[in-house]
Coordinates of C-alpha atoms in Angstrom, one line a residue:
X1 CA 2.8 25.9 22.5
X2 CA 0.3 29.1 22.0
X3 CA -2.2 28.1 18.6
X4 CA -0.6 31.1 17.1
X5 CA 2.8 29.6 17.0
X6 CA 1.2 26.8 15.7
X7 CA 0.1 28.7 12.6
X8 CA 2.7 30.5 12.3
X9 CA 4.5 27.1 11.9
X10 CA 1.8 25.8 9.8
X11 CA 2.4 28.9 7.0
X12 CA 6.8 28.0 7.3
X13 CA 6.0 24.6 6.6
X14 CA 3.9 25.1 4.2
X15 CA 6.5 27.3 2.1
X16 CA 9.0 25.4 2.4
X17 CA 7.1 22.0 1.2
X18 CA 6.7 24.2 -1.9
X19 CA 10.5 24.7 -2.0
X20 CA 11.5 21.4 -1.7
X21 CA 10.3 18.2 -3.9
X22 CA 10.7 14.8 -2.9
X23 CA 13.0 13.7 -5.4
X24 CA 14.9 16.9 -6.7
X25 CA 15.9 19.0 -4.1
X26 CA 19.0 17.1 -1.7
X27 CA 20.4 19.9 0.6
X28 CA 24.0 19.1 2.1
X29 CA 23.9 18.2 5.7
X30 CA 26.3 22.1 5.6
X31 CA 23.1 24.3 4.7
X32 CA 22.0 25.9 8.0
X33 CA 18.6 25.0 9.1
X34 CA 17.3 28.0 9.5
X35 CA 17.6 28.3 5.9
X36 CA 16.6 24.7 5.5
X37 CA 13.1 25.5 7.5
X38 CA 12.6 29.0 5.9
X39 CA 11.6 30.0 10.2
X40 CA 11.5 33.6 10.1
X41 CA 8.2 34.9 11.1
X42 CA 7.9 37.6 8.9
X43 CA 4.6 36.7 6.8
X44 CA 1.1 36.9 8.7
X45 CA 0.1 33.7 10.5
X46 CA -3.1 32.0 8.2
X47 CA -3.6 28.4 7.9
X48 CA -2.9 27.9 4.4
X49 CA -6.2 27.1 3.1
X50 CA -6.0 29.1 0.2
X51 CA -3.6 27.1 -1.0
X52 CA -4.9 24.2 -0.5
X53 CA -7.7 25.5 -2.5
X54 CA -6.0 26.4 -5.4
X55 CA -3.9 23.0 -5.4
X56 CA -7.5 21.5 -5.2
X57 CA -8.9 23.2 -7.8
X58 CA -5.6 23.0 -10.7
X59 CA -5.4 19.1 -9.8
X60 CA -9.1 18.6 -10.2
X61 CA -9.5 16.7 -7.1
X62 CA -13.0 18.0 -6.1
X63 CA -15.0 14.8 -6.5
X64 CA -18.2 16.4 -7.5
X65 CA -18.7 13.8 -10.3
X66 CA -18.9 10.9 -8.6
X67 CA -21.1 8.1 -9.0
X68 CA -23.4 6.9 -6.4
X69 CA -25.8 5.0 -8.3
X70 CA -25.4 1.7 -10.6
X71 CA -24.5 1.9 -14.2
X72 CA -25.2 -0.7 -16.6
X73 CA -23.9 -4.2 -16.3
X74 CA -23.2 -6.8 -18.8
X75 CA -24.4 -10.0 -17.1
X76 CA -22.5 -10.3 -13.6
X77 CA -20.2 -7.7 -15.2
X78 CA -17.3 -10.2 -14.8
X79 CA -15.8 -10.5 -18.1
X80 CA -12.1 -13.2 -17.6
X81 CA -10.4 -16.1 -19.9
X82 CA -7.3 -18.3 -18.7
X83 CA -4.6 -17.1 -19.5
X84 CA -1.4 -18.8 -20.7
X85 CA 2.1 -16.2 -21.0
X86 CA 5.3 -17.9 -22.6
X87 CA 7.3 -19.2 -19.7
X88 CA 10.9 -20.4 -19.8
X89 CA 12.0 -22.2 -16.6
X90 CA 14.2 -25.6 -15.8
X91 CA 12.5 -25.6 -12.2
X92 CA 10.6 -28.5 -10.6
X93 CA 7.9 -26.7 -9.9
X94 CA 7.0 -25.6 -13.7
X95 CA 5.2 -29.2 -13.8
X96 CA 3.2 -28.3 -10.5
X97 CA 1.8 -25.1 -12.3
X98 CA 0.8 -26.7 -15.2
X99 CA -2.0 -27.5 -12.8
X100 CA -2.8 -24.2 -11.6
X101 CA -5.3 -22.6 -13.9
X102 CA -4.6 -18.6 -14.6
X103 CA -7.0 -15.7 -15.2
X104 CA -7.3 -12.3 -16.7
X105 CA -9.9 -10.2 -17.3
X106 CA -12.1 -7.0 -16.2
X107 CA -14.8 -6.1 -13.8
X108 CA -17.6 -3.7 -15.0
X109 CA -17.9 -1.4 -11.9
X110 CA -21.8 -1.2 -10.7
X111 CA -20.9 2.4 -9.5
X112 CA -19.4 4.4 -12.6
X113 CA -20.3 5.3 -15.4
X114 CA -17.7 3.5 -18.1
X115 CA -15.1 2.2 -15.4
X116 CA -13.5 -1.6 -15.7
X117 CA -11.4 -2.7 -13.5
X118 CA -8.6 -4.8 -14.6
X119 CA -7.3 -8.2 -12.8
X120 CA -5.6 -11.0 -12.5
X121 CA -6.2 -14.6 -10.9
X122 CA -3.9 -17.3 -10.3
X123 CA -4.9 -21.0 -8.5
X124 CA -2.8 -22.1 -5.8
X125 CA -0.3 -24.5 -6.9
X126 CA -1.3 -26.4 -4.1
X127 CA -4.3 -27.6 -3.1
X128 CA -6.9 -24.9 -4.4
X129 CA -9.4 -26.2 -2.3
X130 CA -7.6 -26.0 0.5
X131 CA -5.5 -22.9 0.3
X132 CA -6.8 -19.7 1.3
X133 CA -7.7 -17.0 -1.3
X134 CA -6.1 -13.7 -1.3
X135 CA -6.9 -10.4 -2.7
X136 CA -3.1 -8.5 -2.9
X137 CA -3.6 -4.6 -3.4
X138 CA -0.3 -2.2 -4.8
X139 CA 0.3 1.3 -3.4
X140 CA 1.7 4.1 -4.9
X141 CA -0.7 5.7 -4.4
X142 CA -2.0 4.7 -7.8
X143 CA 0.7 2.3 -8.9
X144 CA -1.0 -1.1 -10.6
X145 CA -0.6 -4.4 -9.2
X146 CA 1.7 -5.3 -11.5
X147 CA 4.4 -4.1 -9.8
X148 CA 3.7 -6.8 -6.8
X149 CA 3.0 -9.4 -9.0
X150 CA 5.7 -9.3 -11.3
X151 CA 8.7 -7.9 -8.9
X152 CA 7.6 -9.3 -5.3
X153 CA 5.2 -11.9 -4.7
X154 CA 3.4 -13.1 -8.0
X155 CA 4.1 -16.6 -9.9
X156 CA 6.4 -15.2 -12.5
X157 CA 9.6 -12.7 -12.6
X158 CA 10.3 -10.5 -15.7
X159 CA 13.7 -12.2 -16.8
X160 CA 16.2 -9.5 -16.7
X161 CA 16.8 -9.1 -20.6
X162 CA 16.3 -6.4 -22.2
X163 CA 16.4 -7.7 -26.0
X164 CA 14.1 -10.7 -25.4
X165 CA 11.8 -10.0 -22.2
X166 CA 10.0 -13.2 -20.9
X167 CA 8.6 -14.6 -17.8
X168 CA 10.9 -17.1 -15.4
X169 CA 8.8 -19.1 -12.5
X170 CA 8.8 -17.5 -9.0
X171 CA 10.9 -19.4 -6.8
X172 CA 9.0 -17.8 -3.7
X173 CA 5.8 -17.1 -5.3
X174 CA 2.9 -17.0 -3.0
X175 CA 1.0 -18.8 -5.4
X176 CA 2.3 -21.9 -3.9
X177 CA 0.3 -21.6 -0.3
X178 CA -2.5 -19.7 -1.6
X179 CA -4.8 -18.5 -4.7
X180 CA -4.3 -14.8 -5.6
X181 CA -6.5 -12.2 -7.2
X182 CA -4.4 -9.2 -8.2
X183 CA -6.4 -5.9 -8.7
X184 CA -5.3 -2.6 -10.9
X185 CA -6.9 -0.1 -8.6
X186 CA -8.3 2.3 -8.6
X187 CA -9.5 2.7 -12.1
X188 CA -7.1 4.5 -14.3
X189 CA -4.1 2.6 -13.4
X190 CA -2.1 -0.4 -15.1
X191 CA -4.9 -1.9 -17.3
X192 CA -8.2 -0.6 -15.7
X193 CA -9.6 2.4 -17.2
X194 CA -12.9 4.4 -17.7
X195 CA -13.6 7.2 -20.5
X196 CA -15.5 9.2 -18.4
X197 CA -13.2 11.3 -15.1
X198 CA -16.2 11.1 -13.0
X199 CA -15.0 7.4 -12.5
X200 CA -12.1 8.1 -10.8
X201 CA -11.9 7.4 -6.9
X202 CA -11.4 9.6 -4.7
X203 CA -11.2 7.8 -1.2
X204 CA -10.5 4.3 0.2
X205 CA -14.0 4.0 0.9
X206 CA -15.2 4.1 -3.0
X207 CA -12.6 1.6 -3.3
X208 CA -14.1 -0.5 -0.9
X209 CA -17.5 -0.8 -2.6
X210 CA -15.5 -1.2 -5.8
X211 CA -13.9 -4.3 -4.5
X212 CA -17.6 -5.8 -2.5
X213 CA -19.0 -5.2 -6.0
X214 CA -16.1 -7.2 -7.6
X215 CA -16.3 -10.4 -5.0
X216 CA -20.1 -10.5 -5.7
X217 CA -19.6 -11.6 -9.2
X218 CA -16.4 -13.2 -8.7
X219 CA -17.7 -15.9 -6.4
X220 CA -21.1 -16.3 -8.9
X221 CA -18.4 -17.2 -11.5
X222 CA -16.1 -19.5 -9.0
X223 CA -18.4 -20.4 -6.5
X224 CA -15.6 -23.2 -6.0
X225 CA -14.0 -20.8 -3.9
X226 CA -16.0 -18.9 -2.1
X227 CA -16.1 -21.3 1.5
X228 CA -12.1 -20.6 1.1
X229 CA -10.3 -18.3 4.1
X230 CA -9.9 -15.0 2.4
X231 CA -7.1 -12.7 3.7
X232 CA -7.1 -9.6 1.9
X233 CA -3.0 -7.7 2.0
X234 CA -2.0 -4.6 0.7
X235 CA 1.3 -2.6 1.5
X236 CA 2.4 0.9 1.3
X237 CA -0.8 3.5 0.6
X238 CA -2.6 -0.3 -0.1
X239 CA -2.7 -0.3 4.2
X240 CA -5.8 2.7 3.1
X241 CA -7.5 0.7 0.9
X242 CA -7.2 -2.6 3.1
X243 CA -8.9 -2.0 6.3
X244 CA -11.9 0.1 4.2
X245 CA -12.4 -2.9 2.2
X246 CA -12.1 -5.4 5.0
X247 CA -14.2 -3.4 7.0
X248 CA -17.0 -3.1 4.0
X249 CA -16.5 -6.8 3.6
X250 CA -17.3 -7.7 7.0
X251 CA -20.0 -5.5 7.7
X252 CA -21.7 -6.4 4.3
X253 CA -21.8 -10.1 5.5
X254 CA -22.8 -9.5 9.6
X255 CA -25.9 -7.4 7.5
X256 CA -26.3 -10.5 4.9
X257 CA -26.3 -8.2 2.0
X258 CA -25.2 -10.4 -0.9
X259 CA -22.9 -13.5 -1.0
X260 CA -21.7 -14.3 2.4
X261 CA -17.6 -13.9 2.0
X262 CA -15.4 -15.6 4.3
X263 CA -12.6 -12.8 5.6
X264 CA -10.5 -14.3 7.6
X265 CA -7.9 -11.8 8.2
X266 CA -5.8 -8.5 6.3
X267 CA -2.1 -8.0 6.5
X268 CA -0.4 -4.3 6.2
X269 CA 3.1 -4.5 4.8
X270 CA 5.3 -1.2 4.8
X271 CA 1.8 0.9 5.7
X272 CA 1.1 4.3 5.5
X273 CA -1.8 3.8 8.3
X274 CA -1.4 6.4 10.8
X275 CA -0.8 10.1 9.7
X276 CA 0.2 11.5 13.1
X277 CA 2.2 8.9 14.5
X278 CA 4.2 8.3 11.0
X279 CA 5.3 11.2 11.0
X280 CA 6.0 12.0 14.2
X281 CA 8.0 8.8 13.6
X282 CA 10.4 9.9 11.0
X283 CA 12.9 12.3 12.9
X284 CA 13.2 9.3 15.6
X285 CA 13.6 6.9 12.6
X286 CA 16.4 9.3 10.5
X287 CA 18.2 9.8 13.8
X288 CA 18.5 6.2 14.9
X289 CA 19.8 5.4 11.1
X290 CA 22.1 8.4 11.7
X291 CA 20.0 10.5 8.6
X292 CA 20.3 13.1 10.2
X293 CA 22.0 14.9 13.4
X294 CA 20.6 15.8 17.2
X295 CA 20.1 19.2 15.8
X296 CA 18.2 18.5 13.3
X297 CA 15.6 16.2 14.9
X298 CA 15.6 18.7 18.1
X299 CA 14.0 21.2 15.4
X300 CA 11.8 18.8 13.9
X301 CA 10.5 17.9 17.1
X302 CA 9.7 21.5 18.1
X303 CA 7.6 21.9 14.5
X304 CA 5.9 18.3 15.1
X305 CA 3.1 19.9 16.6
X306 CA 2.2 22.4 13.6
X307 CA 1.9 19.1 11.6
X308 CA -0.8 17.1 14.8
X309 CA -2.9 20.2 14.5
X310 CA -3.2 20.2 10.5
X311 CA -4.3 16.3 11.0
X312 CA -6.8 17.0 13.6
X313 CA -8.4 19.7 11.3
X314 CA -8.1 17.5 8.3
X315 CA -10.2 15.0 10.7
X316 CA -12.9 17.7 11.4
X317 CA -12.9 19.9 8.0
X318 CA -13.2 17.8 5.3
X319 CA -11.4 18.3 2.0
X320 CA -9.7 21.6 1.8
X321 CA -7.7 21.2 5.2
X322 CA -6.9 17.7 4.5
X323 CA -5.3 18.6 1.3
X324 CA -3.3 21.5 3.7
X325 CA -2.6 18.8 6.5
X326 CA -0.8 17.1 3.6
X327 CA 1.6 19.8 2.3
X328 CA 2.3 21.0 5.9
X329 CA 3.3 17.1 7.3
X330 CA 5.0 16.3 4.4
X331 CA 7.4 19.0 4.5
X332 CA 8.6 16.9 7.3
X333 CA 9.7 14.1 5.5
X334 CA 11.4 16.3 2.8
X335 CA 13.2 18.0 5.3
X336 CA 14.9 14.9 6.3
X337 CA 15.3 14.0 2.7
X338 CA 17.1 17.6 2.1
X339 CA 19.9 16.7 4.7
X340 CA 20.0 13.5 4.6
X341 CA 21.2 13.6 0.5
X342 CA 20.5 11.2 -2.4
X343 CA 19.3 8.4 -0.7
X344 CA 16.3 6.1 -1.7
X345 CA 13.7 6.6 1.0
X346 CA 12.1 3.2 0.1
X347 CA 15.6 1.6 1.3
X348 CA 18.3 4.0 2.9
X349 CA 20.9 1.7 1.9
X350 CA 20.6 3.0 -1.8
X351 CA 20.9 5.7 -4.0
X352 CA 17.7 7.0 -5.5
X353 CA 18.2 8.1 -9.2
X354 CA 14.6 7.1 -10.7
X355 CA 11.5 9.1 -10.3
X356 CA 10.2 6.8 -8.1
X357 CA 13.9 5.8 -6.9
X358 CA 13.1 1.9 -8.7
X359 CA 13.5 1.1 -11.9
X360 CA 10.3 -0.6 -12.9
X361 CA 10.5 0.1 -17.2
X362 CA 11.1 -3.6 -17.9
X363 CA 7.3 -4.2 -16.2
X364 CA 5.7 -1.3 -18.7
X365 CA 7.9 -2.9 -22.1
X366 CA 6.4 -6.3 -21.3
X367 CA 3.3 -5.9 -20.4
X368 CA 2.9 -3.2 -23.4
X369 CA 3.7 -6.0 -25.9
X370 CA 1.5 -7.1 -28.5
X371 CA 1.8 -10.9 -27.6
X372 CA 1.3 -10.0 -24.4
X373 CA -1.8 -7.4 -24.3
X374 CA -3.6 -10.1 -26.7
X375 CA -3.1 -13.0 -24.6
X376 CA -4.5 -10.9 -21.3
X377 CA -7.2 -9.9 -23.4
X378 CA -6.9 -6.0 -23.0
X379 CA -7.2 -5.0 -26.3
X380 CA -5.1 -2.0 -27.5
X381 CA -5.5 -1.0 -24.0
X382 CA -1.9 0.3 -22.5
X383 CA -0.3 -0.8 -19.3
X384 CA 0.6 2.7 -17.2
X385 CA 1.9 1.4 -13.8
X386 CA 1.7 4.5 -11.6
X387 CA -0.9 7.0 -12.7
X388 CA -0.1 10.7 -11.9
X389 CA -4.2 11.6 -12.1
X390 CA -5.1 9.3 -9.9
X391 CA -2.4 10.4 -7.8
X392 CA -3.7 13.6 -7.7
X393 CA -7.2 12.5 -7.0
X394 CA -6.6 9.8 -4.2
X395 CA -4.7 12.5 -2.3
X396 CA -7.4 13.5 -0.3
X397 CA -7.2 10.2 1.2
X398 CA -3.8 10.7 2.2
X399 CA -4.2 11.9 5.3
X400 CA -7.1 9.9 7.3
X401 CA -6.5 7.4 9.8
X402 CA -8.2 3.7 9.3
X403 CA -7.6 3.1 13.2
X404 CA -10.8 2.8 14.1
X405 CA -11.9 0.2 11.7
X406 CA -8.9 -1.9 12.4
X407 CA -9.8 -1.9 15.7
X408 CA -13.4 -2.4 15.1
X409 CA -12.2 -6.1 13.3
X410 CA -9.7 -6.5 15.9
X411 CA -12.2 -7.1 18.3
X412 CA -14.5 -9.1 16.2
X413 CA -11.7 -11.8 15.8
X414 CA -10.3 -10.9 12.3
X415 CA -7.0 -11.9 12.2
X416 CA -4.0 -8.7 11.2
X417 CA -0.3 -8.9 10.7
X418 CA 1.2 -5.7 10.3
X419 CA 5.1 -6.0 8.8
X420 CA 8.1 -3.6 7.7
X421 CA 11.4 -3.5 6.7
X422 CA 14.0 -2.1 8.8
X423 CA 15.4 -0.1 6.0
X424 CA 12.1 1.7 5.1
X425 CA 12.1 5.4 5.7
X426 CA 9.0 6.5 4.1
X427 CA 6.6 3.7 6.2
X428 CA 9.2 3.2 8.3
X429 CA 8.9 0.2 11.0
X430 CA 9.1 2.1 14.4
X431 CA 6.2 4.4 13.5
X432 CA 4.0 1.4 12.2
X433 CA 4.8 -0.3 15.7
X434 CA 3.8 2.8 17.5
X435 CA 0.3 2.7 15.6
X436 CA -0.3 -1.5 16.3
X437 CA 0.9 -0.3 20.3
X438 CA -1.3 2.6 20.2
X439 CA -4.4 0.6 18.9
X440 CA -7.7 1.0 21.3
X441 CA -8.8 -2.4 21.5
X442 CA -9.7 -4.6 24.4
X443 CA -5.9 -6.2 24.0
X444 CA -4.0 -3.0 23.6
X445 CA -2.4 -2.9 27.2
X446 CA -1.5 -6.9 26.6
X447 CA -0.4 -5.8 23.1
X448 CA 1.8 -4.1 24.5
X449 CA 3.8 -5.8 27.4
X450 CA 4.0 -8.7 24.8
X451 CA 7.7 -9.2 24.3
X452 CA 9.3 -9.0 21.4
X453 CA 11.0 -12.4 20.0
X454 CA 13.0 -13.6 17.3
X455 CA 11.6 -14.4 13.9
X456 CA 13.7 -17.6 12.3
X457 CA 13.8 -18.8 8.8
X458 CA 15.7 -21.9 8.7
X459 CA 17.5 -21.4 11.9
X460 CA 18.5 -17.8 10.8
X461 CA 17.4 -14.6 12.5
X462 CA 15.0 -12.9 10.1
X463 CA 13.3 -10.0 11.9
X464 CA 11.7 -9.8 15.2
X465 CA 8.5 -10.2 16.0
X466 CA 5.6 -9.3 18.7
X467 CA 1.5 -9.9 18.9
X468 CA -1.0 -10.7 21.1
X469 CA -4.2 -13.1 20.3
X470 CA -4.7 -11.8 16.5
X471 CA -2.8 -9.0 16.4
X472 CA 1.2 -9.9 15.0
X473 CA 3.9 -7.3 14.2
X474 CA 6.9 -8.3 12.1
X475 CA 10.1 -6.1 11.7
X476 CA 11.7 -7.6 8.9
X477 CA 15.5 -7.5 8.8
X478 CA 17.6 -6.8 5.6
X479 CA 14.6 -5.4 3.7
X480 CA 13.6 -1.7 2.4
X481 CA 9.6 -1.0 1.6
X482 CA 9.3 -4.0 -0.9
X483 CA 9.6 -6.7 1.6
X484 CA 8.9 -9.3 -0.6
X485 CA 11.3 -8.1 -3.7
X486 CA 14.2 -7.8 -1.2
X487 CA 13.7 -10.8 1.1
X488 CA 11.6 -13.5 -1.3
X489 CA 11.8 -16.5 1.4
X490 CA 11.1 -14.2 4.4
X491 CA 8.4 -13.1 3.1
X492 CA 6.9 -16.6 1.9
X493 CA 7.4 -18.3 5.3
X494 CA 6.2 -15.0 7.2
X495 CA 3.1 -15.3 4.9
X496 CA 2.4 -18.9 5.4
X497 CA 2.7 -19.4 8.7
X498 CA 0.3 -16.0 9.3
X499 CA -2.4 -17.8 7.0
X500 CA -1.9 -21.3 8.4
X501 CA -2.2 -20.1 12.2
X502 CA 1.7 -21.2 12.7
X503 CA 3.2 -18.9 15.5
X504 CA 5.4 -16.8 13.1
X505 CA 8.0 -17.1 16.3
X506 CA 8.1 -20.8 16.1
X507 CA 11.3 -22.5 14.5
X508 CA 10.8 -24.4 11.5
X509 CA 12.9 -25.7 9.1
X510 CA 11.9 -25.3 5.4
X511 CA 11.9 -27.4 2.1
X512 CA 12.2 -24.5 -0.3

């Protein structure tokens, strides 16, 4: 294809992402493509950089404010109390967390002006000393932890009642086979905040040296745990943030700067990794879930390649084209949502009639209650759990690849799962397969000639599941994007066998 079809290509797609919105615009499978596309080459073939610029400049996301050096710190700048929330449960294991102590409180970042980062930290419910530690990061982008904690893989559940909200145990908590530090990142989302916008991130890489920062004073103040295996997770845009902070971690301790820390591994769920394989993934993925027709992904295929050569300029040209790269791939995706009709593209099995196609208001009424903000210890501060400026400014991000630092820790012996629900369209699991196959690491071609086997939760097929040495890729059956939320005990046993070194296609049978 000539590079000025290519462009030409590049300035369709671009109109059209303006046309349609992720959410509002559903096209019936009956409007002709052609009209769907907007194809007719009748405007003059630029790159759209101009608009990126102007989208740039009315979203503020030039990050000419940013902080290099260290502001002032209160002590360690770790500033936490235990924590004890109003609990009503019958279960057994209510007595074994009375032994689990539970933290809250805020990080003053080193590299900001007036930013504090909010989080939270629960002891294992097992044996602390023992169990690994993990840091859990939220996507969004710019959506707080909360949302893991409280409707996937945290101690408690919000009971569902909307006259009398209050916590119930987690019957599949993760707490149970590991300690867990939940972070609101980056600043300006859930409880962590800053009163000055030159704070705000604009990359994963200043949320890496957020996060070293943060594990610097976190082990000073519980050295107890600081010999522990720490595995550091993150799913959806949280797969940008977690090889950039594994990778800082790692590096930081092979040059002995600081506390040593003990990484062990990092685990993907539903990721947003790879820009140009996920979304060359999505017409194969809407066609195989019958999305959309042979027609439709022939023409998508054909405009693929306007979308490969915005990502290679976004990889070379810094800021402006990567904010172009975005509208132009993403126009993809909200093709497929235009035919494809009111469906959530978080899980295809359901409608999506929220703005973010969940319905997540219980989390923001709790958490916003007087009780409840008092016994964190935020202050009058209020819970917002997606941030729309931050959105905005992490953008940028949105379309670099973190392949090469996976495969950087690959080969150092880091240990990564990479999972996804079957249902997922947005990080969908055939295109985060292709990136784990397309890895370059000493055991890519091994990778992948490894067969694929069944994954078995109590004698029931759960998923599949392929690997080689520490590499382990986990199609999850039944689930959407939130694997956790939609398959609890899945995603417990698929989490402790990763972190205990258990073959996660081994058959066991389980006592919860």
């Amino acid at each position: 294809m000539g590079r000025s079809v290519i462009i030409w290509c590049l300035c369709s797609f671009l109109l059209f992402s303006l046309a349609v919105s992720v959410k509002a615009v559903r096209s019936p499978r009956s409007v002709p493509l052609s009209t769907l596309y907007n194809l007719s080459p009748g405007t003059s073939p630029r790159f759209p950089q101009g608009q990126a610029e102007r989208l740039i400049k009315s979203l503020g996301l030039l990050p000419g404010a940013a902080v290099e050096s260290s502001g002032p710190v209160n002590g360690p700048g770790l500033h936490e109390r235990k924590i004890q929330l109003d609990i009503f449960t019958n279960s057994t294991s209510a007595s074994a967390s009375r032994h689990a102590a539970h933290y809250a409180g805020y990080f003053t970042l080193k590299r900001s002006h007036t930013a504090n980062m909010f989080y939270t930290f629960f002891e294992s419910r097992g044996n602390k000393g023992m169990d690994p530690l993990v840091l859990l990061m939220t996507g969004g982008p710019a959506c707080a932890s909360e949302v893991a904690m409280f409707y996937e893989n945290g101690p408690f559940k919000i009971q569902d009642n909307i006259e009398n909200l209050t916590l119930i145990w987690n019957k599949f908590g993760w707490d149970q086979e590991a300690s867990i530090i939940y972070i609101d990142l980056p600043v300006g989302t859930g409880f962590s905040y800053s009163t000055n916008s030159g704070d705000i991130r604009h990359d994963a890489e200043g949320v890496s040296e957020d996060i070293f920062d943060f594990f610097q004073a976190f082990f000073t103040a519980h050295p107890e745990f600081a010999e522990n295996d720490l595995y550091v997770m993150g799913e959806s845009f949280g797969s940008h943030y977690v090889p950039a902070v594994a990778a800082r971690l790692h590096e930081e301790k092979k040059l002995k700067q600081g506390l040593p820390i003990n990484l062990k591994g990092f685990a993907i769920g539903s990721g947003l990794t790879h820009p140009n394989i996920r979304y060359e993934s999505y017409a194969d993925y809407a066609l195989s879930m019958a999305l959309i027709a042979d027609d439709d992904h022939k023409r998508l295929s054909k405009v693929f390649p306007a979308c490969a050569t915005a990502i290679e300029l976004c990889g070379t040209k810094g800021t402006v084209t990567c904010i172009a790269a975005y509208l132009v791939c993403q126009s993809i995706f909200n093709t497929i949502l235009a035919i494809s009709g009111n469906i959530n593209s978080f899980d295809i099995r359901k409608e999506c009639n929220e703005d973010i196609c969940y319905d997540f208001s219980n989390l923001e009424i709790y958490l916003n209650q007087t009780k409840v903000r008092e016994a964190l210890g935020v202050g009058n501060q209020k819970f917002l759990s997606c941030s729309p400026l931050v959105y905005e400014a992490i953008l940028m991000d949105w379309m670099e690849s973190k392949e090469n630092k996976i495969a950087r820790l690959l080969e150092d012996g880091i240990q990564i799962l990479v999972y996804a629900g079957e249902f997922d369209l947005i990080c969908n699991w055939l295109g985060n397969s292709m990136w784990t196959a397309a890895l370059p690491w000493s055991g890519q071609i091994e990778y992948a000639r490894a067969p694929w086997k069944k994954f078995e939760v109590n004698g029931i097929e759960a998923g599949l599941v392929t690997g080689f040495k520490n590499l382990n890729f986990v199609k999850v059956q039944d689930a959407g994007h939130m694997v956790a939320m939609d398959q609890p005990r899945i995603a417990l046993e698929m989490f402790r066998r990763w972190t205990r070194g258990i073959p996660l296609g081994n058959r066991i049978k389980l006592e919860y």
